[in-house]
mmCIF file of C-alpha atoms in Angstrom:
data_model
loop_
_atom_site.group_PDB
_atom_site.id
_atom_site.type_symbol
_atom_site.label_atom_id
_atom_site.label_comp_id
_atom_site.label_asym_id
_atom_site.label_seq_id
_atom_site.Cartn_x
_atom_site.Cartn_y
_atom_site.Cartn_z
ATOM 1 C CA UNK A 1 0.000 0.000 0.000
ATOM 2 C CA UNK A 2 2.995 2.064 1.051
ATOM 3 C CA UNK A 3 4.852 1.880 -2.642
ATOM 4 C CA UNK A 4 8.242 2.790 -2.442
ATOM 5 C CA UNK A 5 9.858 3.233 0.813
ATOM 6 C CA UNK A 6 13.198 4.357 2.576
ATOM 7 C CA UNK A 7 14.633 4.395 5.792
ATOM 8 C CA UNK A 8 16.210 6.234 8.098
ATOM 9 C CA UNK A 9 14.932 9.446 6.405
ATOM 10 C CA UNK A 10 17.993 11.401 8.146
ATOM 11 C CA UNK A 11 20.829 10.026 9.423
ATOM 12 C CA UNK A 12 23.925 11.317 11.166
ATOM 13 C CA UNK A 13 27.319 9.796 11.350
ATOM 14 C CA UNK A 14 31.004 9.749 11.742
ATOM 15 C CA UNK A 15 33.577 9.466 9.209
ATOM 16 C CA UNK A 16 34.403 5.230 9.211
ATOM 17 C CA UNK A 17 31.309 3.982 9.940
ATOM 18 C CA UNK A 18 29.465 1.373 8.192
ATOM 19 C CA UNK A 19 26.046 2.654 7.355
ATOM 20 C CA UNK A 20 23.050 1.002 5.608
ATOM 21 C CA UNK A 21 20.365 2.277 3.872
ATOM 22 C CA UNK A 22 16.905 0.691 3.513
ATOM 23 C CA UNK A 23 14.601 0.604 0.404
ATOM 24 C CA UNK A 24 11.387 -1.761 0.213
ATOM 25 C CA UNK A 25 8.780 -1.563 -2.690
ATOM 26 C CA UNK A 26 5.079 -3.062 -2.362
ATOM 27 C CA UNK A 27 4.682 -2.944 -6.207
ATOM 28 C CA UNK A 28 7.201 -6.365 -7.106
ATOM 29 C CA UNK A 29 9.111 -4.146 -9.812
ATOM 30 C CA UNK A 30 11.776 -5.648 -10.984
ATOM 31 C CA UNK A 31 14.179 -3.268 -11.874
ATOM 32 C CA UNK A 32 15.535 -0.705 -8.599
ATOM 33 C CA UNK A 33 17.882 2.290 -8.165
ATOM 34 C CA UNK A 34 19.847 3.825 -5.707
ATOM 35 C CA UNK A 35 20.818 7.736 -7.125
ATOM 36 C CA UNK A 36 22.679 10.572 -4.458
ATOM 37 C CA UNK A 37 22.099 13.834 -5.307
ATOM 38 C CA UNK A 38 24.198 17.112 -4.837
ATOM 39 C CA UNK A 39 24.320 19.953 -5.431
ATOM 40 C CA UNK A 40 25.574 21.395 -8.705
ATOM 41 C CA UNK A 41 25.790 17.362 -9.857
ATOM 42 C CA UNK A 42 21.663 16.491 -10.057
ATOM 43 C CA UNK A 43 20.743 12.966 -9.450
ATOM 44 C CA UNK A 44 23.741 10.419 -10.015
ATOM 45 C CA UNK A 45 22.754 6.858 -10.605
ATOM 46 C CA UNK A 46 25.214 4.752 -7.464
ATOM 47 C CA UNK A 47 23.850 1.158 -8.576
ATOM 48 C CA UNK A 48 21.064 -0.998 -9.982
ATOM 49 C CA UNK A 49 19.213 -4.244 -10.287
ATOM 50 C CA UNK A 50 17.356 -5.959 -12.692
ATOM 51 C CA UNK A 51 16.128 -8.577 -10.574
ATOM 52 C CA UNK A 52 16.400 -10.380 -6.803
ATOM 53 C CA UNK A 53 20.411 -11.537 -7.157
ATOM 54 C CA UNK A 54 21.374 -9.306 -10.370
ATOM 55 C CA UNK A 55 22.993 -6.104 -9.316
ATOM 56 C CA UNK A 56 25.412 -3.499 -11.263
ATOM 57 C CA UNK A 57 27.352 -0.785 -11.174
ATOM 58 C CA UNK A 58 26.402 3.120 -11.927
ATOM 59 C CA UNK A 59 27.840 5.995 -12.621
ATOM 60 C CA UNK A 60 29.146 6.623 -9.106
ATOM 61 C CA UNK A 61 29.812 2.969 -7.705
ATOM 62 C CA UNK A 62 32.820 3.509 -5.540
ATOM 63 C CA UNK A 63 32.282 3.212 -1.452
ATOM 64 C CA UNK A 64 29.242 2.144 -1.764
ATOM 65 C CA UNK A 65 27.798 -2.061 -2.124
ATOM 66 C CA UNK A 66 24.601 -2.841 -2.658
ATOM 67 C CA UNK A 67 22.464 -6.767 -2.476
ATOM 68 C CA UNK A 68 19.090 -7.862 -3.858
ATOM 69 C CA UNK A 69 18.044 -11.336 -2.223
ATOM 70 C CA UNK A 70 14.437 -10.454 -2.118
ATOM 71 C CA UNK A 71 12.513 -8.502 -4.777
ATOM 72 C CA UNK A 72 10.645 -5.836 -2.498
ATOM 73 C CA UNK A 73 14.084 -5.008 -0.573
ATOM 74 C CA UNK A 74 17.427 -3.166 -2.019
ATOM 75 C CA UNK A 75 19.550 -2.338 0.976
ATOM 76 C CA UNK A 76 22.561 0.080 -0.349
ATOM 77 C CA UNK A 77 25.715 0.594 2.194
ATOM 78 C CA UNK A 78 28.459 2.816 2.741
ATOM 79 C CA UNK A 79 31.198 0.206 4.228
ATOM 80 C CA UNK A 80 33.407 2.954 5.660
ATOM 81 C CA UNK A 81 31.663 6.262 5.358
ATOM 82 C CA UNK A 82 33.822 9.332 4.255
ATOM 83 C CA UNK A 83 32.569 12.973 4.458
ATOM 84 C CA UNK A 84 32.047 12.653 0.292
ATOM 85 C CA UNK A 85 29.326 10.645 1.067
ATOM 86 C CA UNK A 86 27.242 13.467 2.833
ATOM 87 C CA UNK A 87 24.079 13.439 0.392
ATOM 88 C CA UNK A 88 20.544 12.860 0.319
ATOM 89 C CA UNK A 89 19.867 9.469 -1.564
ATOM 90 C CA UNK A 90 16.803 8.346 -3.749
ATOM 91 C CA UNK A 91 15.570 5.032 -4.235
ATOM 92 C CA UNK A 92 13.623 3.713 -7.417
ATOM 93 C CA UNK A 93 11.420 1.432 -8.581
ATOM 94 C CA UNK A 94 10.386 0.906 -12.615
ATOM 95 C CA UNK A 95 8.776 -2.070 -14.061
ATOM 96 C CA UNK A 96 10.827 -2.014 -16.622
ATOM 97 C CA UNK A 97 11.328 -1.401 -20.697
ATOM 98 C CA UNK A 98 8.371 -3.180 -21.532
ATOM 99 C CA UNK A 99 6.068 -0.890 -19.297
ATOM 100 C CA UNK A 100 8.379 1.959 -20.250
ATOM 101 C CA UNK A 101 11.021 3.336 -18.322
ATOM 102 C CA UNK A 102 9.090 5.035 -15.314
ATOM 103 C CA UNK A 103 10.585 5.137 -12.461
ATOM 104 C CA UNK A 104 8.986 5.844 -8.876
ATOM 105 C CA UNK A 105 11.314 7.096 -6.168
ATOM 106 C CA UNK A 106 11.045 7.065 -2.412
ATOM 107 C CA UNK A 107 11.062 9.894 0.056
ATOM 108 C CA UNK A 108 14.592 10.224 -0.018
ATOM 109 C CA UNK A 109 17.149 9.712 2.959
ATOM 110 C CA UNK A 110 19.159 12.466 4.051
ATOM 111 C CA UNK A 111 22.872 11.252 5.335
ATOM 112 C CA UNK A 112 25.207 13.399 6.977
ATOM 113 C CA UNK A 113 28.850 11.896 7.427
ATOM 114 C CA UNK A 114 31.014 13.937 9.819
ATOM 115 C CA UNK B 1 27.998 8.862 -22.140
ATOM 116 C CA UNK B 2 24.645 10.562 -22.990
ATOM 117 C CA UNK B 3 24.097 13.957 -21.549
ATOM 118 C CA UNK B 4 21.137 16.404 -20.675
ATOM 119 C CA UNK B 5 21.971 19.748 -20.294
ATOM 120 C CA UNK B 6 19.430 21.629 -18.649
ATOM 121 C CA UNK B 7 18.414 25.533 -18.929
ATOM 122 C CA UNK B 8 17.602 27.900 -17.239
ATOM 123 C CA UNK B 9 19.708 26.728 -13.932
ATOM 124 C CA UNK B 10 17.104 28.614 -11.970
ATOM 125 C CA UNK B 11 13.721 30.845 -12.798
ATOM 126 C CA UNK B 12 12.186 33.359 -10.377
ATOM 127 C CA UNK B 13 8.791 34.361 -12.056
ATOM 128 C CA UNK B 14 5.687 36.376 -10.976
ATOM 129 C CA UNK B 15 2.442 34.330 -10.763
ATOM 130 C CA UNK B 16 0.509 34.319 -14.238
ATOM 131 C CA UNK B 17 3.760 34.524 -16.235
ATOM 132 C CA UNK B 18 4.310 32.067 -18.989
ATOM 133 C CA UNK B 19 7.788 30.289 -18.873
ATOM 134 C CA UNK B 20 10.011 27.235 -20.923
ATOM 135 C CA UNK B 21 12.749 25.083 -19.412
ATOM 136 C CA UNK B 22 14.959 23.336 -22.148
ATOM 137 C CA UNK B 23 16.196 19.970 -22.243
ATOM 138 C CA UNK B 24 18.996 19.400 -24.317
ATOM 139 C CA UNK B 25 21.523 17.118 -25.611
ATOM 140 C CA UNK B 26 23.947 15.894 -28.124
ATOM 141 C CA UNK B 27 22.783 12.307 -28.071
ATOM 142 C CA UNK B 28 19.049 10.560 -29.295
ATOM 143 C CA UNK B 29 17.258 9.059 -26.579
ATOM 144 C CA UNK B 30 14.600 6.362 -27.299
ATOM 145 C CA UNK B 31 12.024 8.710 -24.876
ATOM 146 C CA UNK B 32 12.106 11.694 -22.360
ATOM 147 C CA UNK B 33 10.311 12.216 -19.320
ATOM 148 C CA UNK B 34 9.873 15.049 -17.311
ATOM 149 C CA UNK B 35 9.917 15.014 -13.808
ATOM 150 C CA UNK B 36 9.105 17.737 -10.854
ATOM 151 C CA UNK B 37 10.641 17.384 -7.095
ATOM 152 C CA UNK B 38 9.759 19.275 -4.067
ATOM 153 C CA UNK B 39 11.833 20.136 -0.737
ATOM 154 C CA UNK B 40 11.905 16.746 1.196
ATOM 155 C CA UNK B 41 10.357 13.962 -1.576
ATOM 156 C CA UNK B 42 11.367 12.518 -4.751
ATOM 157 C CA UNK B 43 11.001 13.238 -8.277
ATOM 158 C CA UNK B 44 7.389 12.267 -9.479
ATOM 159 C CA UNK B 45 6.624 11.732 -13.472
ATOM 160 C CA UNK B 46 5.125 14.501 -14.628
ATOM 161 C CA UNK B 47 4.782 12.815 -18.840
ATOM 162 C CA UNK B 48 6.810 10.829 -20.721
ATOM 163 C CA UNK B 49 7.829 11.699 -24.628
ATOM 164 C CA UNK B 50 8.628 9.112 -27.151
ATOM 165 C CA UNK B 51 7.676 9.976 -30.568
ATOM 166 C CA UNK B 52 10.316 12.719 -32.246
ATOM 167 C CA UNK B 53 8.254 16.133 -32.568
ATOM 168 C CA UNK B 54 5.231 14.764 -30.365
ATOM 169 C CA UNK B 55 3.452 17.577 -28.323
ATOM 170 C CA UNK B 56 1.625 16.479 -24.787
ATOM 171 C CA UNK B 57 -0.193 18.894 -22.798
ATOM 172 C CA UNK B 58 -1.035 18.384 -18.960
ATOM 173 C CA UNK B 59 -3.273 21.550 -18.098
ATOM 174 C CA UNK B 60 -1.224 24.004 -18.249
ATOM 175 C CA UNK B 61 1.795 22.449 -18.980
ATOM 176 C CA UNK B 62 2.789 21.609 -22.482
ATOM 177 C CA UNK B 63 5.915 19.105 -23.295
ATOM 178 C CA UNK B 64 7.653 18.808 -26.655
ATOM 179 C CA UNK B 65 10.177 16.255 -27.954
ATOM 180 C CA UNK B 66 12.673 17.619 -30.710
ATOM 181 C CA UNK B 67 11.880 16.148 -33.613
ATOM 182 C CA UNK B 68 15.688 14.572 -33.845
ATOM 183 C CA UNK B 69 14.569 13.125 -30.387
ATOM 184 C CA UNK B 70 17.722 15.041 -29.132
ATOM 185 C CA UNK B 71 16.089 17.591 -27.217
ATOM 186 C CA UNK B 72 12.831 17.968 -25.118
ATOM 187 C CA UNK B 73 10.915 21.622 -23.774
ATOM 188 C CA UNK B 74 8.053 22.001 -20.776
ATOM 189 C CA UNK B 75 6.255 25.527 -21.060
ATOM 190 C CA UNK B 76 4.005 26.487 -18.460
ATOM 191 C CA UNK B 77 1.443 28.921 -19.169
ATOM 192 C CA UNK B 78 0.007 31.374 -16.587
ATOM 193 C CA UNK B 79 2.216 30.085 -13.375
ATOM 194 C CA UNK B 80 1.324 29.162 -10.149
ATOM 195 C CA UNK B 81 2.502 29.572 -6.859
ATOM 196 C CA UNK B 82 1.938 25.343 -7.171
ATOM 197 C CA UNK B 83 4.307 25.080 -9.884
ATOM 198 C CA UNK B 84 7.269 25.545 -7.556
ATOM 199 C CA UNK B 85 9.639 22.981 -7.732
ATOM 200 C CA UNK B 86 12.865 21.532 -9.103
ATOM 201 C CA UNK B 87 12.115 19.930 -12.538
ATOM 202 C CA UNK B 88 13.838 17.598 -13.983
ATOM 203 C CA UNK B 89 14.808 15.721 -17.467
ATOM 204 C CA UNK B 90 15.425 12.592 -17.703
ATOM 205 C CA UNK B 91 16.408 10.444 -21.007
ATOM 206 C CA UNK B 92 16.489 6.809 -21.797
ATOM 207 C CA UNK B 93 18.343 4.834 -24.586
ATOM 208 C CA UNK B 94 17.340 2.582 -26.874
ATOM 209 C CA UNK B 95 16.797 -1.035 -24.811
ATOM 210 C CA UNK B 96 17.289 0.617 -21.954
ATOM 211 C CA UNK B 97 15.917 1.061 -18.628
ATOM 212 C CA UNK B 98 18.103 3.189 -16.749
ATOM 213 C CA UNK B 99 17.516 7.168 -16.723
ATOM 214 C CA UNK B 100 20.495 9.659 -17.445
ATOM 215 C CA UNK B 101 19.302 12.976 -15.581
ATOM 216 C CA UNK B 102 19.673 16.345 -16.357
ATOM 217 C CA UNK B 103 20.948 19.005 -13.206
ATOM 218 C CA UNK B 104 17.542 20.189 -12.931
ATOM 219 C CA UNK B 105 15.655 23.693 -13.237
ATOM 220 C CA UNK B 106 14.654 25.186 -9.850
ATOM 221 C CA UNK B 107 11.482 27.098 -10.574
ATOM 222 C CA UNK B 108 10.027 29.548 -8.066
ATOM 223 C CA UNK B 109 6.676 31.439 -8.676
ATOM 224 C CA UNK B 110 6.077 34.433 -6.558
ATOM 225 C CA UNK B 111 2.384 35.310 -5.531
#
């Protein structure tokens, strides 16, 4: 009922840390994104997935892993945080090129590394 | 790597003033969509463009895609304190399904 979800939807933490990200979709899309975006740069695509188990690298890959062993859920985390990272970061949803290439995003979580 | 170059960066317009935002690029995309954000959500799909040259209107709004399909526009007629917002291109390639963004144009319309 809920679509396209994210949490935290801020989050503060220190420079090192391991941080994760949560992203669930109600709709059983099979195609999801994970996008920061800055200032000055717009939305940045970080990584994708086709499918539960099929993942792959964006634009902006590096510091950041990602896994897909459910459908509905696309966790994406920063194994050692670094003040670069300080963003706010969209999930996505899209059925996929035969329903066209809409894609639904979440709320957004804002991260702050310090 | 395909490219959208958005324009103007930023618009500050009285209510009831018509504006455009351009969409550009050097590359052909397979369709274009349009998409408008505001402060603390994500983007949400305002239309999407497929056809070179096709026109689509959404009240007030009115989207075009370049006839080379290298280039889109959104024109708003008579604005709206309600048509604040960052908007945002957004092109796909042929077989496809990821999105290459444009920066965005933020739009502010002043009562």
């Amino acid at each position: 009922d809920a679509g396209i979800t994210q949490s935290p939807r801020y989050k503060i933490t220190e420079t090192g840390r391991q941080v994760t990200l949560m992203c669930h979709q109600t709709w059983s899309h099979s195609y999801m994104f994970w996008y920061r975006q800055d200032l000055g740069h717009g939305l940045r695509l970080i990584y994708y997935s086709a499918a539960a188990d099929i993942t792959d690298k964006g634009e902006v890959p590096d510091g950041y892993v990602v896994s897909r062993s459910k459908t509905e859920n696309f966790p994406l985390t920063l194994e050692s945080a670094t003040r670069s990272q300080t963003s706010v970061y969209f999930c996505a949803s899209s059925v996929g090129r035969q329903g066209g290439n809409e894609q639904f995003f979440g709320p957004g979580t804002r991260l702050t590394v310090l | 790597t395909q490219l959208l170059e958005q324009s103007p960066q930023f618009l500050s317009i009285q209510e009831g003033e018509n504006l455009t935002v351009y969409c550009n690029s050097s590359s052909v995309f397979s369709s274009l969509q349009w998409y408008r954000q505001e402060p603390g959500e994500g983007p949400v799909l305002l239309v999407t463009v497929v056809t070179g040259g096709e026109v689509k209107k959404l009240k007030r709004l009115t989207f075009q895609f370049g006839d080379a399909r290298k280039d889109s526009s959104l024109h708003i007629t008579a604005a709206q304190p309600g048509d604040t917002g960052l908007y945002l291109c957004a092109g796909s390639g042929a077989g496809s399904y990821q999105l290459t963004f444009g920066k965005g144009t933020k739009l502010s319309v002043i009562p």
